XYZ file of C-alpha atoms in Angstrom:
359
model
C 55.737 -33.027 158.850
C 53.778 -36.114 159.995
C 55.424 -39.305 160.662
C 53.244 -42.315 160.355
C 54.515 -45.877 162.070
C 53.943 -49.358 161.791
C 51.357 -50.642 164.532
C 52.298 -54.170 164.916
C 54.853 -53.472 167.706
C 55.415 -50.334 169.670
C 58.272 -47.820 168.647
C 59.984 -47.902 171.938
C 63.125 -50.196 172.828
C 63.834 -52.997 173.288
C 62.912 -52.525 169.119
C 61.485 -55.983 167.949
C 62.885 -55.451 164.593
C 64.537 -53.015 162.427
C 61.196 -51.192 161.284
C 61.001 -50.084 164.667
C 64.371 -49.168 165.394
C 64.391 -47.195 161.781
C 61.138 -45.329 163.168
C 62.420 -44.261 166.200
C 66.102 -42.775 164.554
C 63.951 -41.588 161.574
C 61.775 -39.093 164.156
C 64.938 -38.195 166.071
C 67.164 -37.368 163.200
C 64.569 -35.380 161.116
C 63.766 -33.350 164.716
C 68.043 -32.991 164.918
C 67.821 -31.651 161.588
C 65.197 -28.745 162.316
C 61.936 -30.309 161.157
C 58.559 -30.402 163.142
C 57.766 -33.609 163.790
C 54.770 -35.691 164.771
C 54.895 -39.221 165.511
C 51.405 -40.991 164.653
C 51.641 -44.497 166.649
C 50.876 -46.980 168.711
C 50.314 -45.263 172.686
C 52.441 -47.501 174.231
C 55.416 -46.438 172.054
C 58.568 -44.646 174.048
C 57.600 -41.270 175.630
C 60.343 -39.058 174.910
C 59.185 -39.304 170.989
C 56.621 -36.519 170.266
C 53.702 -38.898 169.598
C 50.034 -38.789 168.855
C 48.471 -41.990 169.713
C 46.485 -43.380 167.433
C 46.034 -46.472 169.264
C 46.097 -47.235 172.836
C 48.543 -50.403 171.938
C 50.424 -51.576 169.456
C 48.566 -54.880 167.317
C 50.524 -57.457 168.285
C 49.158 -58.206 172.262
C 45.855 -57.679 170.521
C 45.382 -59.502 167.676
C 48.543 -61.681 167.284
C 49.797 -61.448 163.786
C 50.892 -65.395 163.471
C 46.794 -66.126 164.384
C 45.026 -62.853 162.839
C 47.186 -62.226 159.608
C 45.520 -62.431 156.410
C 41.511 -62.166 158.863
C 39.424 -58.959 158.237
C 39.321 -58.306 162.074
C 42.849 -57.305 162.192
C 42.648 -55.379 158.658
C 39.869 -53.274 159.293
C 41.521 -52.968 162.962
C 44.284 -51.312 161.160
C 42.248 -49.304 158.473
C 40.310 -47.540 161.960
C 42.943 -46.710 163.352
C 44.796 -45.224 160.262
C 41.749 -43.354 159.285
C 41.887 -41.252 162.614
C 45.619 -40.577 162.143
C 44.895 -39.688 158.282
C 41.755 -37.641 159.870
C 44.526 -35.295 162.476
C 47.017 -35.218 159.333
C 44.466 -33.393 156.902
C 43.676 -30.737 159.215
C 46.827 -30.236 160.984
C 48.657 -28.408 158.435
C 51.891 -30.520 157.552
C 53.668 -30.003 154.524
C 54.961 -33.854 154.231
C 53.640 -37.244 155.417
C 56.765 -39.757 155.639
C 54.393 -42.720 155.929
C 56.369 -46.085 157.550
C 53.261 -48.161 157.743
C 52.165 -50.821 155.493
C 48.682 -49.416 155.098
C 47.215 -49.478 151.626
C 44.213 -47.218 151.949
C 46.720 -44.459 152.747
C 48.036 -44.108 149.593
C 44.038 -43.118 148.249
C 43.721 -40.667 151.280
C 47.082 -38.793 149.969
C 46.115 -38.691 146.487
C 42.477 -37.665 147.157
C 43.309 -34.720 149.181
C 46.427 -33.672 147.225
C 49.018 -34.051 150.218
C 52.338 -34.747 149.701
C 53.717 -38.570 151.123
C 56.664 -39.985 151.058
C 56.493 -43.742 152.054
C 59.145 -46.474 153.021
C 58.569 -49.114 151.599
C 60.647 -51.869 154.329
C 59.283 -55.208 152.941
C 58.485 -56.648 149.145
C 55.145 -56.062 147.640
C 52.337 -57.834 148.601
C 48.903 -57.359 146.454
C 46.710 -54.515 148.656
C 49.761 -52.031 148.932
C 50.844 -53.033 145.428
C 47.211 -52.128 143.945
C 47.006 -48.862 145.913
C 50.380 -47.833 144.772
C 49.890 -48.260 141.230
C 45.952 -47.022 141.103
C 47.548 -43.508 142.877
C 50.532 -42.610 140.637
C 49.784 -38.833 141.636
C 52.680 -36.493 141.470
C 52.033 -36.015 145.308
C 52.969 -39.593 146.355
C 56.462 -40.325 146.592
C 58.105 -43.569 147.703
C 62.107 -45.274 149.106
C 63.090 -48.710 148.687
C 65.677 -49.711 151.188
C 68.077 -50.992 148.557
C 68.701 -51.194 145.287
C 67.683 -54.901 145.540
C 64.247 -54.148 145.865
C 63.716 -52.054 142.640
C 63.009 -54.668 140.201
C 59.887 -55.821 142.578
C 58.004 -52.364 141.648
C 58.993 -52.478 138.595
C 55.727 -51.342 136.426
C 54.020 -50.524 139.874
C 55.811 -46.844 140.953
C 57.974 -46.160 137.494
C 59.573 -42.623 138.148
C 58.163 -41.925 141.618
C 60.611 -44.448 143.198
C 64.334 -43.737 145.004
C 66.595 -45.653 146.964
C 67.236 -44.798 150.727
C 69.619 -47.105 152.792
C 68.613 -47.191 156.415
C 70.556 -45.224 158.397
C 71.845 -45.735 162.379
C 73.272 -43.642 164.914
C 76.940 -43.335 165.145
C 77.632 -42.570 168.159
C 75.524 -45.660 169.658
C 77.119 -48.118 167.140
C 80.388 -46.555 168.073
C 83.690 -48.057 166.708
C 85.892 -50.416 168.693
C 89.212 -51.436 167.106
C 89.390 -54.198 169.791
C 87.353 -57.744 169.321
C 86.806 -60.751 171.408
C 86.318 -64.356 170.175
C 83.146 -64.819 170.160
C 80.577 -64.278 166.817
C 76.988 -62.499 167.584
C 73.751 -63.344 165.904
C 71.221 -60.202 166.130
C 67.886 -60.583 165.475
C 64.585 -62.085 166.347
C 64.102 -65.708 166.320
C 62.324 -66.839 164.033
C 62.671 -69.555 160.647
C 62.800 -66.309 157.939
C 65.860 -65.162 160.249
C 67.838 -68.410 160.261
C 69.012 -68.956 163.700
C 69.140 -72.714 163.237
C 71.512 -71.840 160.813
C 73.919 -69.561 161.885
C 74.448 -71.987 165.069
C 74.873 -75.057 162.258
C 77.235 -73.190 160.367
C 79.104 -71.706 164.364
C 79.016 -75.562 165.547
C 80.735 -76.140 162.297
C 83.517 -73.329 162.337
C 84.554 -74.403 165.534
C 83.443 -70.488 166.638
C 81.462 -69.677 170.067
C 77.702 -68.071 168.777
C 75.874 -65.363 171.054
C 72.093 -65.160 170.190
C 70.174 -61.614 170.423
C 66.324 -61.303 170.066
C 63.495 -61.324 171.072
C 61.513 -64.897 170.419
C 58.977 -63.758 167.874
C 58.027 -68.151 167.215
C 57.593 -69.669 170.179
C 57.691 -72.779 168.028
C 60.884 -72.149 166.680
C 62.465 -71.518 169.579
C 62.076 -74.657 170.754
C 63.791 -76.148 168.263
C 66.289 -74.389 167.911
C 67.472 -73.708 171.810
C 69.167 -77.898 171.919
C 71.504 -76.212 169.694
C 72.781 -73.332 172.151
C 74.959 -74.999 174.317
C 78.532 -75.885 174.916
C 80.005 -72.738 173.150
C 76.511 -71.484 171.857
C 74.081 -69.418 174.359
C 70.979 -67.296 174.080
C 71.772 -64.126 175.845
C 67.530 -62.576 175.661
C 66.145 -60.284 174.515
C 68.685 -56.373 174.654
C 68.172 -53.100 174.865
C 69.969 -51.457 171.935
C 72.864 -50.066 173.996
C 73.683 -53.766 175.196
C 73.252 -55.254 171.846
C 75.947 -52.259 170.551
C 78.043 -53.160 173.470
C 77.687 -56.709 172.490
C 78.660 -56.065 168.560
C 81.559 -53.690 169.499
C 83.057 -56.661 171.522
C 82.508 -59.546 168.511
C 84.455 -60.766 166.252
C 81.868 -60.489 163.641
C 78.416 -60.670 162.993
C 76.523 -63.433 161.528
C 73.432 -63.215 158.829
C 71.411 -65.083 158.099
C 68.707 -64.446 156.098
C 66.225 -67.495 154.822
C 64.034 -64.870 152.560
C 65.446 -61.460 150.400
C 66.453 -59.552 152.980
C 65.226 -55.569 151.910
C 68.046 -54.569 153.646
C 69.636 -56.095 156.992
C 69.828 -53.047 159.326
C 71.970 -55.469 162.034
C 74.610 -55.526 159.284
C 74.691 -51.717 159.273
C 74.976 -51.448 162.851
C 77.570 -54.054 163.187
C 79.861 -52.366 160.488
C 79.777 -48.696 162.858
C 80.754 -50.604 165.821
C 84.090 -51.718 163.396
C 82.595 -55.442 162.845
C 82.819 -57.493 159.575
C 79.764 -59.523 158.753
C 79.645 -63.129 157.190
C 76.636 -63.702 155.762
C 73.904 -66.055 153.911
C 73.978 -64.108 150.142
C 70.561 -62.784 150.272
C 68.926 -59.650 149.004
C 70.069 -56.249 150.047
C 72.756 -57.862 152.376
C 75.716 -58.181 149.850
C 75.201 -54.741 149.028
C 75.114 -53.398 153.072
C 78.520 -55.040 153.895
C 80.229 -54.591 150.604
C 83.680 -55.219 151.180
C 83.585 -55.462 154.800
C 82.227 -58.982 155.302
C 81.651 -61.872 153.760
C 78.683 -63.912 151.615
C 77.892 -67.664 151.512
C 75.389 -69.535 149.852
C 75.035 -72.774 152.238
C 75.798 -73.289 155.336
C 79.039 -74.995 154.951
C 80.345 -71.586 153.178
C 78.668 -69.971 155.794
C 81.186 -71.951 158.204
C 83.870 -71.237 155.963
C 83.151 -67.645 155.435
C 82.978 -66.816 159.575
C 86.802 -68.496 159.460
C 87.881 -65.765 156.738
C 85.685 -62.624 157.539
C 87.826 -62.015 161.541
C 90.692 -60.809 159.011
C 88.963 -57.722 157.593
C 90.036 -54.235 159.640
C 87.604 -53.000 161.512
C 88.728 -49.181 160.770
C 87.190 -50.667 157.100
C 84.021 -51.882 158.183
C 83.312 -48.069 160.134
C 84.502 -45.803 157.115
C 81.861 -48.280 154.906
C 79.341 -47.539 157.678
C 80.519 -43.661 158.233
C 79.669 -42.869 154.766
C 76.583 -44.947 153.614
C 74.868 -45.335 156.727
C 74.942 -42.022 158.650
C 71.931 -40.549 160.092
C 72.345 -37.665 158.493
C 72.970 -38.886 155.224
C 69.499 -41.076 155.054
C 68.159 -37.912 155.896
C 69.606 -36.136 153.415
C 67.365 -38.650 150.462
C 64.757 -38.361 152.822
C 64.441 -34.855 152.215
C 65.190 -35.001 148.444
C 62.169 -37.264 147.908
C 60.087 -34.778 150.329
C 61.164 -31.711 148.288
C 60.068 -34.029 145.254
C 56.912 -34.433 146.615
C 55.990 -31.236 148.011
C 56.747 -30.135 144.263
C 53.901 -32.453 143.121
C 51.924 -31.485 145.543
C 51.770 -27.973 144.575
C 52.075 -28.673 140.504
C 48.707 -30.686 141.426
C 46.936 -27.412 143.094
C 47.884 -24.785 140.823
C 46.665 -27.535 137.548
C 43.213 -27.876 139.526
C 43.103 -23.845 139.985
C 43.894 -23.363 136.591
C 40.946 -25.956 135.258
C 38.460 -24.272 137.909
C 39.408 -20.663 136.906
C 39.085 -21.767 133.253
């Protein structure tokens, strides 16, 4: 099995975001389930992963997305890297490809070569990717989205070939604790669409101290929110997964503040596994992820009230929801069903071509 990674950041800790964390867990969980996995990723990814480097390093260090997004140089760099990956995949005898990248040409190549491929869609449609999926309705190509909230965005593009597969988490790493502190936790990339500012404002209004954890993805934005990290609020930096899990276990609640329609919200699922309830702005899939193990709000004022309510939710209920919905084995089972459908589609297409040649 080939797993193709996104190339903006390495698949290595401390993870830059949910896509990188998901990819690492995917590779390890597939291996634990008995699959022979090769990860096609940047060369600076974790050395304990069974990786085939397709670029010396992730492109953020070479061509920062904020400066190079939309430029042909970056597009060409990505297409060349993935072309090299596909050349190795095509001759490597793989049964199925799990495409975890945002590459558009890979859909053309898989359809052309009749290769079974499942693409996990972690972001809403953008033109180049949407068009590539729409023009390749081959039965060997299947797709998954991370939440039901994402399905309508792909209407008319991948009808009949798309399923929901919630992201999974490592329940051992994000272990349960019934003992909670008094402080809230915010965890994510510090960038406008993650809403660090909104979290700090709501925490101030609620009178609850907030620990902010995560990488600075936008320096200008960090300069604007850093003055709010005073008094009871503090910035703890970009921590390892182990350290993040420890903070989640101890927190009274996790605060999520997506300022866009979040396709999933991995940190919310991780918090639930730790027995930590979630107070969140009601955007994208967050309501779907937390269920009755958190409180949703539409505004900063509402979020402040939600924070005061959320701490009363029983930790055991949060853990039970995570075990039921977001375990790594449950995620792999959903993917295995998609793999089987893609492989069956590839075989059916191959048989049809053989019959046509012999006719």
